[in-house]
mmCIF file of C-alpha atoms in Angstrom:
data_model
loop_
_atom_site.group_PDB
_atom_site.id
_atom_site.type_symbol
_atom_site.label_atom_id
_atom_site.label_comp_id
_atom_site.label_asym_id
_atom_site.label_seq_id
_atom_site.Cartn_x
_atom_site.Cartn_y
_atom_site.Cartn_z
ATOM 1 C CA ARG A 1 -60.564 82.866 -28.009
ATOM 2 C CA LEU A 2 -60.397 79.676 -30.026
ATOM 3 C CA ASP A 3 -57.350 78.376 -28.154
ATOM 4 C CA GLN A 4 -59.111 77.926 -24.797
ATOM 5 C CA GLU A 5 -59.603 74.231 -25.515
ATOM 6 C CA LEU A 6 -55.852 73.874 -26.050
ATOM 7 C CA ARG A 7 -55.216 74.718 -22.407
ATOM 8 C CA GLY A 8 -57.308 71.818 -21.111
ATOM 9 C CA SER A 9 -56.349 68.194 -20.530
ATOM 10 C CA TRP A 10 -55.699 65.933 -23.522
ATOM 11 C CA TRP A 11 -55.168 62.194 -23.852
ATOM 12 C CA VAL A 12 -55.846 59.939 -26.834
ATOM 13 C CA THR A 13 -57.377 56.841 -25.221
ATOM 14 C CA GLY A 14 -59.006 55.254 -28.265
ATOM 15 C CA ASP A 15 -55.834 53.671 -29.661
ATOM 16 C CA CYS A 16 -54.698 50.582 -27.712
ATOM 17 C CA CYS A 17 -51.538 50.278 -29.796
ATOM 18 C CA GLY A 18 -50.609 53.880 -29.014
ATOM 19 C CA LEU A 19 -51.220 53.424 -25.282
ATOM 20 C CA PHE A 20 -48.993 50.336 -25.254
ATOM 21 C CA CYS A 21 -46.222 51.874 -27.390
ATOM 22 C CA ALA A 22 -46.104 55.055 -25.293
ATOM 23 C CA PHE A 23 -45.804 52.985 -22.102
ATOM 24 C CA ILE A 24 -43.059 50.820 -23.609
ATOM 25 C CA THR A 25 -41.170 53.927 -24.735
ATOM 26 C CA ASN A 26 -40.991 55.217 -21.172
ATOM 27 C CA MET A 27 -39.996 51.807 -19.843
ATOM 28 C CA LEU A 28 -37.185 51.452 -22.386
ATOM 29 C CA HIS A 29 -35.736 54.777 -21.284
ATOM 30 C CA PHE A 30 -35.831 53.743 -17.617
ATOM 31 C CA PHE A 31 -34.348 50.358 -18.502
ATOM 32 C CA ALA A 32 -31.419 51.981 -20.312
ATOM 33 C CA PHE A 33 -30.919 54.362 -17.377
ATOM 34 C CA TYR A 34 -30.835 51.443 -14.925
ATOM 35 C CA VAL A 35 -28.300 49.473 -16.982
ATOM 36 C CA GLN A 36 -26.056 52.499 -17.469
ATOM 37 C CA MET A 37 -26.029 53.502 -13.808
ATOM 38 C CA LYS A 38 -25.886 49.997 -12.357
ATOM 39 C CA PHE A 39 -23.362 48.314 -14.639
ATOM 40 C CA VAL A 40 -21.551 50.935 -16.695
ATOM 41 C CA ILE A 41 -21.351 54.531 -15.468
ATOM 42 C CA GLY A 42 -21.690 53.699 -11.765
ATOM 43 C CA PRO A 43 -18.779 51.223 -11.466
ATOM 44 C CA TRP A 44 -16.676 53.165 -13.962
ATOM 45 C CA LEU A 45 -17.058 56.894 -13.280
ATOM 46 C CA GLY A 46 -19.642 57.091 -10.513
ATOM 47 C CA VAL A 47 -23.348 57.913 -10.558
ATOM 48 C CA LEU A 48 -22.703 61.503 -9.431
ATOM 49 C CA SER A 49 -19.865 62.108 -11.869
ATOM 50 C CA TYR A 50 -20.209 64.745 -14.580
ATOM 51 C CA THR A 51 -20.925 61.969 -17.058
ATOM 52 C CA GLY A 52 -23.598 60.433 -14.839
ATOM 53 C CA ILE A 53 -25.288 63.776 -14.247
ATOM 54 C CA ALA A 54 -25.161 64.663 -17.956
ATOM 55 C CA TYR A 55 -26.756 61.350 -18.964
ATOM 56 C CA SER A 56 -29.412 61.706 -16.258
ATOM 57 C CA PHE A 57 -30.299 65.180 -17.551
ATOM 58 C CA VAL A 58 -30.568 64.067 -21.188
ATOM 59 C CA MET A 59 -32.661 61.027 -20.236
ATOM 60 C CA MET A 60 -35.057 63.120 -18.149
ATOM 61 C CA MET A 61 -35.412 65.631 -20.987
ATOM 62 C CA ALA A 62 -36.324 62.777 -23.332
ATOM 63 C CA ILE A 63 -38.935 61.459 -20.873
ATOM 64 C CA ILE A 64 -40.396 64.906 -20.206
ATOM 65 C CA SER A 65 -40.516 65.791 -23.924
ATOM 66 C CA HIS A 66 -42.207 62.466 -24.672
ATOM 67 C CA ASN A 67 -44.911 62.917 -22.050
ATOM 68 C CA VAL A 68 -45.509 66.590 -22.801
ATOM 69 C CA CYS A 69 -45.947 65.602 -26.450
ATOM 70 C CA ARG A 70 -48.297 62.825 -25.404
ATOM 71 C CA PHE A 71 -50.578 64.932 -23.199
ATOM 72 C CA THR A 72 -50.654 68.204 -25.187
ATOM 73 C CA ASN A 73 -53.522 69.106 -27.479
ATOM 74 C CA PRO A 74 -51.968 68.989 -30.970
ATOM 75 C CA GLY A 75 -54.083 71.855 -32.301
ATOM 76 C CA THR A 76 -57.657 70.630 -32.668
ATOM 77 C CA VAL A 77 -60.319 72.807 -34.279
ATOM 78 C CA PRO A 78 -63.139 73.385 -31.742
ATOM 79 C CA LEU A 79 -66.203 71.256 -32.440
ATOM 80 C CA SER A 80 -68.332 74.369 -32.047
ATOM 81 C CA LEU A 81 -66.716 75.901 -35.131
ATOM 82 C CA GLN A 82 -69.146 74.336 -37.597
ATOM 83 C CA ALA A 83 -68.907 75.421 -41.213
ATOM 84 C CA PRO A 84 -71.677 77.724 -42.507
ATOM 85 C CA GLN A 85 -74.044 76.271 -45.088
ATOM 86 C CA PRO A 86 -74.779 76.009 -47.942
ATOM 87 C CA LEU A 87 -71.466 75.797 -49.809
ATOM 88 C CA ASP A 88 -70.507 74.720 -53.294
ATOM 89 C CA ASP A 89 -69.079 71.222 -53.655
ATOM 90 C CA ARG A 90 -65.467 72.312 -54.176
ATOM 91 C CA THR A 91 -65.371 74.568 -51.104
ATOM 92 C CA GLN A 92 -67.177 71.933 -49.036
ATOM 93 C CA ARG A 93 -64.633 69.304 -50.006
ATOM 94 C CA GLU A 94 -61.577 71.505 -49.403
ATOM 95 C CA TYR A 95 -62.489 73.417 -46.247
ATOM 96 C CA VAL A 96 -65.056 71.318 -44.374
ATOM 97 C CA CYS A 97 -64.543 68.024 -42.568
ATOM 98 C CA LYS A 98 -67.101 65.547 -43.908
ATOM 99 C CA ARG A 99 -67.012 63.539 -40.644
ATOM 100 C CA SER A 100 -67.499 66.286 -38.070
ATOM 101 C CA GLY A 101 -68.710 69.273 -40.105
ATOM 102 C CA VAL A 102 -66.107 71.644 -38.600
ATOM 103 C CA ILE A 103 -63.944 73.916 -40.716
ATOM 104 C CA LYS A 104 -60.576 72.722 -42.040
ATOM 105 C CA PRO A 105 -57.914 75.439 -42.195
ATOM 106 C CA PRO A 106 -55.046 74.863 -44.661
ATOM 107 C CA THR A 107 -52.885 71.832 -43.651
ATOM 108 C CA ALA A 108 -55.643 70.620 -41.282
ATOM 109 C CA HIS A 109 -56.787 67.000 -41.494
ATOM 110 C CA TRP A 110 -59.082 64.585 -39.698
ATOM 111 C CA CYS A 111 -57.327 62.118 -37.378
ATOM 112 C CA SER A 112 -59.246 58.887 -36.849
ATOM 113 C CA GLU A 113 -57.335 58.037 -33.649
ATOM 114 C CA ALA A 114 -57.967 61.422 -32.010
ATOM 115 C CA GLN A 115 -61.384 61.802 -33.658
ATOM 116 C CA ARG A 116 -60.695 65.480 -34.345
ATOM 117 C CA VAL A 117 -59.530 67.859 -37.049
ATOM 118 C CA VAL A 118 -55.915 68.868 -36.322
ATOM 119 C CA VAL A 119 -54.216 71.982 -37.723
ATOM 120 C CA LYS A 120 -50.829 71.406 -39.413
ATOM 121 C CA MET A 121 -51.253 67.662 -38.948
ATOM 122 C CA ASP A 122 -48.135 65.729 -39.938
ATOM 123 C CA HIS A 123 -49.047 62.222 -38.760
ATOM 124 C CA TYR A 124 -50.273 60.195 -35.817
ATOM 125 C CA CYS A 125 -47.394 58.566 -33.930
ATOM 126 C CA PRO A 126 -48.189 55.559 -31.691
ATOM 127 C CA TRP A 127 -44.838 55.966 -29.872
ATOM 128 C CA VAL A 128 -46.070 59.225 -28.363
ATOM 129 C CA ASN A 129 -49.742 58.191 -28.478
ATOM 130 C CA ASN A 130 -50.688 61.505 -30.063
ATOM 131 C CA VAL A 131 -50.936 63.479 -33.273
ATOM 132 C CA VAL A 132 -47.859 65.370 -34.424
ATOM 133 C CA GLY A 133 -49.495 68.690 -35.197
ATOM 134 C CA MET A 134 -49.140 72.413 -34.717
ATOM 135 C CA PHE A 135 -48.606 72.330 -30.942
ATOM 136 C CA THR A 136 -46.873 68.966 -30.578
ATOM 137 C CA GLN A 137 -44.304 68.957 -33.380
ATOM 138 C CA LYS A 138 -41.762 70.835 -31.229
ATOM 139 C CA TYR A 139 -42.094 68.277 -28.415
ATOM 140 C CA PHE A 140 -41.855 65.431 -30.904
ATOM 141 C CA LEU A 141 -38.616 66.871 -32.293
ATOM 142 C CA LEU A 142 -37.212 67.274 -28.766
ATOM 143 C CA PHE A 143 -38.188 63.701 -27.936
ATOM 144 C CA LEU A 144 -36.348 62.445 -31.037
ATOM 145 C CA PHE A 145 -33.316 64.634 -30.319
ATOM 146 C CA TYR A 146 -32.852 63.667 -26.671
ATOM 147 C CA THR A 147 -33.621 59.995 -27.321
ATOM 148 C CA PHE A 148 -31.013 59.998 -30.086
ATOM 149 C CA LEU A 149 -28.454 61.471 -27.665
ATOM 150 C CA CYS A 150 -29.305 58.836 -25.036
ATOM 151 C CA CYS A 151 -28.816 56.034 -27.535
ATOM 152 C CA VAL A 152 -25.512 57.423 -28.832
ATOM 153 C CA PHE A 153 -24.338 57.826 -25.243
ATOM 154 C CA SER A 154 -25.221 54.201 -24.422
ATOM 155 C CA LEU A 155 -23.420 52.911 -27.505
ATOM 156 C CA ILE A 156 -20.283 54.883 -26.627
ATOM 157 C CA THR A 157 -20.199 53.810 -22.969
ATOM 158 C CA LEU A 158 -20.863 50.141 -23.729
ATOM 159 C CA ALA A 159 -18.257 50.095 -26.496
ATOM 160 C CA SER A 160 -15.781 51.914 -24.242
ATOM 161 C CA ARG A 161 -16.360 49.369 -21.489
ATOM 162 C CA ALA A 162 -15.591 46.504 -23.837
ATOM 163 C CA TRP A 163 -12.461 48.261 -25.104
ATOM 164 C CA LEU A 164 -11.185 49.191 -21.642
ATOM 165 C CA CYS A 165 -11.737 45.718 -20.256
ATOM 166 C CA SER A 166 -9.862 44.205 -23.178
ATOM 167 C CA ARG A 167 -6.874 46.354 -22.112
ATOM 168 C CA ARG A 168 -7.254 46.007 -18.345
ATOM 169 C CA LYS A 169 -4.007 44.055 -17.982
ATOM 170 C CA LEU A 170 -2.040 47.204 -18.690
ATOM 171 C CA PRO A 171 -0.811 48.691 -15.374
ATOM 172 C CA GLU A 172 -1.780 52.263 -16.285
ATOM 173 C CA GLN A 173 -5.419 51.189 -16.816
ATOM 174 C CA ARG A 174 -6.054 49.495 -13.456
ATOM 175 C CA HIS A 175 -6.995 52.647 -11.545
ATOM 176 C CA LEU A 176 -9.675 53.716 -13.999
ATOM 177 C CA PHE A 177 -12.447 51.410 -12.787
ATOM 178 C CA SER A 178 -13.456 48.967 -10.064
ATOM 179 C CA PRO A 179 -12.553 45.260 -10.459
ATOM 180 C CA SER A 180 -16.246 44.302 -10.905
ATOM 181 C CA PHE A 181 -16.429 46.558 -13.949
ATOM 182 C CA CYS A 182 -14.570 43.988 -16.052
ATOM 183 C CA LYS A 183 -15.953 40.888 -14.325
ATOM 184 C CA PRO A 184 -19.652 41.039 -15.218
ATOM 185 C CA ASP A 185 -22.075 38.444 -13.891
ATOM 186 C CA PRO A 186 -24.540 36.781 -16.312
ATOM 187 C CA MET A 187 -27.282 39.318 -15.546
ATOM 188 C CA ASP A 188 -24.890 42.178 -16.302
ATOM 189 C CA VAL A 189 -23.951 40.611 -19.642
ATOM 190 C CA VAL A 190 -27.544 39.979 -20.723
ATOM 191 C CA LEU A 191 -28.812 43.448 -19.784
ATOM 192 C CA SER A 192 -25.817 45.181 -21.359
ATOM 193 C CA VAL A 193 -26.347 43.304 -24.633
ATOM 194 C CA VAL A 194 -30.053 44.184 -24.619
ATOM 195 C CA ASN A 195 -29.168 47.822 -23.933
ATOM 196 C CA PHE A 196 -26.695 47.798 -26.832
ATOM 197 C CA VAL A 197 -29.250 46.334 -29.265
ATOM 198 C CA GLU A 198 -31.904 48.770 -28.026
ATOM 199 C CA ALA A 199 -29.534 51.692 -28.587
ATOM 200 C CA ILE A 200 -28.751 50.612 -32.154
ATOM 201 C CA LEU A 201 -32.436 50.195 -33.056
ATOM 202 C CA PHE A 202 -33.508 53.535 -31.652
ATOM 203 C CA VAL A 203 -30.542 55.421 -33.092
ATOM 204 C CA LEU A 204 -31.772 54.237 -36.488
ATOM 205 C CA PHE A 205 -35.425 54.969 -35.663
ATOM 206 C CA THR A 206 -34.893 58.475 -34.279
ATOM 207 C CA GLY A 207 -32.405 59.261 -37.051
ATOM 208 C CA CYS A 208 -34.888 58.274 -39.768
ATOM 209 C CA MET A 209 -37.769 60.111 -38.103
ATOM 210 C CA GLY A 210 -35.610 63.181 -37.585
ATOM 211 C CA THR A 211 -34.639 63.165 -41.268
ATOM 212 C CA ASP A 212 -38.301 62.903 -42.262
ATOM 213 C CA GLN A 213 -39.206 65.805 -39.982
ATOM 214 C CA TYR A 214 -36.379 67.890 -41.436
ATOM 215 C CA GLU A 215 -37.759 67.303 -44.929
ATOM 216 C CA ALA A 216 -41.274 68.278 -43.838
ATOM 217 C CA ILE A 217 -40.046 71.463 -42.144
ATOM 218 C CA SER A 218 -37.639 72.484 -44.915
ATOM 219 C CA LYS A 219 -40.384 72.093 -47.531
ATOM 220 C CA ASN A 220 -43.002 73.693 -45.252
ATOM 221 C CA THR A 221 -45.273 70.752 -46.051
ATOM 222 C CA PRO A 222 -46.612 68.222 -43.498
ATOM 223 C CA TYR A 223 -46.384 64.520 -44.329
ATOM 224 C CA ILE A 224 -50.067 64.087 -45.230
ATOM 225 C CA ASP A 225 -50.007 67.071 -47.570
ATOM 226 C CA ARG A 226 -46.919 65.640 -49.266
ATOM 227 C CA LEU A 227 -48.796 62.369 -49.818
ATOM 228 C CA GLN A 228 -51.612 64.355 -51.431
ATOM 229 C CA GLY A 229 -49.187 66.128 -53.767
ATOM 230 C CA LYS A 230 -49.573 69.514 -52.070
ATOM 231 C CA ARG A 231 -46.720 71.936 -51.417
ATOM 232 C CA GLY A 232 -46.506 74.701 -48.846
ATOM 233 C CA LYS A 233 -45.255 78.210 -49.489
ATOM 234 C CA ILE A 234 -41.516 78.238 -50.214
ATOM 235 C CA ARG A 235 -39.743 80.076 -47.393
ATOM 236 C CA PRO A 236 -36.314 80.071 -45.705
ATOM 237 C CA ILE A 237 -36.002 77.110 -43.358
ATOM 238 C CA MET A 238 -35.459 79.444 -40.376
ATOM 239 C CA GLU A 239 -38.950 80.895 -40.870
ATOM 240 C CA ASN A 240 -40.380 77.395 -40.898
ATOM 241 C CA LEU A 241 -38.476 76.491 -37.732
ATOM 242 C CA ILE A 242 -39.778 79.604 -35.994
ATOM 243 C CA ASP A 243 -43.310 78.457 -36.856
ATOM 244 C CA VAL A 244 -42.621 74.994 -35.445
ATOM 245 C CA PHE A 245 -40.967 76.198 -32.216
ATOM 246 C CA GLY A 246 -43.335 79.118 -31.824
ATOM 247 C CA GLU A 247 -40.699 81.801 -31.277
ATOM 248 C CA PRO A 248 -37.360 83.123 -32.616
ATOM 249 C CA LEU A 249 -34.200 81.098 -32.033
ATOM 250 C CA SER A 250 -33.278 80.905 -28.335
ATOM 251 C CA PHE A 251 -32.400 78.376 -25.617
ATOM 252 C CA ARG A 252 -36.152 77.823 -25.200
ATOM 253 C CA TRP A 253 -36.092 75.743 -28.370
ATOM 254 C CA LEU A 254 -34.340 73.007 -26.349
ATOM 255 C CA LEU A 255 -36.936 73.010 -23.558
ATOM 256 C CA PRO A 256 -40.414 71.420 -23.682
ATOM 257 C CA LEU A 257 -42.183 74.614 -22.595
ATOM 258 C CA GLN A 258 -45.826 75.501 -23.216
ATOM 259 C CA PRO A 259 -46.758 76.909 -26.638
ATOM 260 C CA SER A 260 -46.057 80.615 -26.951
ATOM 261 C CA GLU A 261 -48.742 83.274 -27.342
ATOM 262 C CA PHE A 262 -47.421 83.802 -30.868
ATOM 263 C CA ALA A 263 -48.306 80.206 -31.761
ATOM 264 C CA ARG A 264 -51.721 80.441 -30.099
ATOM 265 C CA ASP A 265 -52.516 83.670 -31.940
ATOM 266 C CA GLN A 266 -51.418 82.070 -35.210
ATOM 267 C CA PHE A 267 -53.748 79.122 -34.566
ATOM 268 C CA SER A 268 -56.712 81.416 -33.843
ATOM 269 C CA GLN A 269 -55.979 83.528 -36.925
ATOM 270 C CA MET A 270 -55.865 80.464 -39.197
ATOM 271 C CA CYS A 271 -59.255 79.334 -37.908
ATOM 272 C CA TYR A 272 -60.826 82.806 -38.146
ATOM 273 C CA ASP A 273 -59.518 83.363 -41.673
ATOM 274 C CA THR A 274 -60.910 80.025 -42.822
ATOM 275 C CA TYR A 275 -64.282 80.651 -41.181
ATOM 276 C CA ASP A 276 -64.543 84.155 -42.721
ATOM 277 C CA HIS A 277 -63.712 82.704 -46.139
ATOM 278 C CA LEU A 278 -66.479 80.110 -45.748
ATOM 279 C CA VAL A 279 -69.012 82.731 -44.654
ATOM 280 C CA LYS A 280 -68.285 84.765 -47.798
ATOM 281 C CA SER A 281 -68.436 81.630 -49.959
ATOM 282 C CA SER A 282 -71.766 80.664 -48.393
ATOM 283 C CA LEU A 283 -73.262 84.111 -49.078
ATOM 284 C CA GLU A 284 -72.062 84.014 -52.690
ATOM 285 C CA HIS A 285 -73.506 80.528 -53.101
ATOM 286 C CA ARG A 286 -76.860 81.674 -51.739
ATOM 287 C CA ARG A 287 -76.923 84.640 -54.093
ATOM 288 C CA GLY A 288 -76.124 82.309 -56.963
ATOM 289 C CA GLN A 289 -78.947 79.999 -55.961
ATOM 290 C CA GLY A 290 -81.279 82.989 -55.677
ATOM 291 C CA VAL A 291 -80.456 84.169 -59.194
ATOM 292 C CA GLU A 292 -81.005 80.665 -60.529
ATOM 293 C CA ALA A 293 -84.346 80.452 -58.744
ATOM 294 C CA GLU A 294 -85.479 83.812 -60.207
ATOM 295 C CA ASP A 295 -84.451 82.734 -63.704
ATOM 296 C CA GLU A 296 -86.404 79.503 -63.265
ATOM 297 C CA ILE A 297 -89.514 81.448 -62.192
ATOM 298 C CA ASP A 298 -89.219 83.775 -65.201
ATOM 299 C CA ASP A 299 -88.910 80.804 -67.528
ATOM 300 C CA ASN A 300 -92.056 79.227 -66.050
ATOM 301 C CA GLU A 301 -93.986 82.492 -66.421
ATOM 302 C CA ASN A 302 -92.932 82.797 -70.052
ATOM 303 C CA LEU A 303 -94.238 79.315 -70.646
#
């Protein structure tokens, strides 16, 4: 099976920017969690309150989705799957990687950071230090979704704290939080402001990236193909989503689980179909060269 390589370990180590950005992404999540539990949720509602548990769950899902996306093979074509030769120039250009010589199924592209051909490649994202491709797009979407929820949550709690503390003189509000909640020390103020700015920036970032992903999925066309003026087959968006998540709609869409057998079989089929097409093209090209060679011999004999 062609998907055996997908089950092994994977880590893009050749991009220093990606390594740094992925590390910072994790640290920013833990920083926000610390500020929320130490200065906002903890003194207000309690760390083990329903709100605290809900935020902890969403934050952990964001971290897990991020790291699963980072360390999952995005759908690389095996290096052993070299294209048959000879081929005509058009087929060579469209279906063969000029850098590695392996086949290129439709929507597959060479990634310079990963140094591999990736099926359904959308783009390389330094924030997850990996290629967003056939087997990582789901995790990337989950990372954006849960990070967006974390940021919205932080904005709401920080804004609510400011509003409640501005009304703390009202007798009916005094029992809602501890006295220290509305008497922050300088460290509390600085970290809360940083958390607020961080939440605004990443709400915008994840919102924009999510919108871009929605466009790519709805049009069934990865980002690189859109840049090249290509367009995928027009289908209902639910069919495209099933391709991305690897299975029909269920609660599993919200969980960063391993790729389904359906997705793995689809990957293998795309590679086999492309390879079979190239074998046929190579045979036809050889026959064409043979006919040309015979005609050339006949012309020389006539001379």
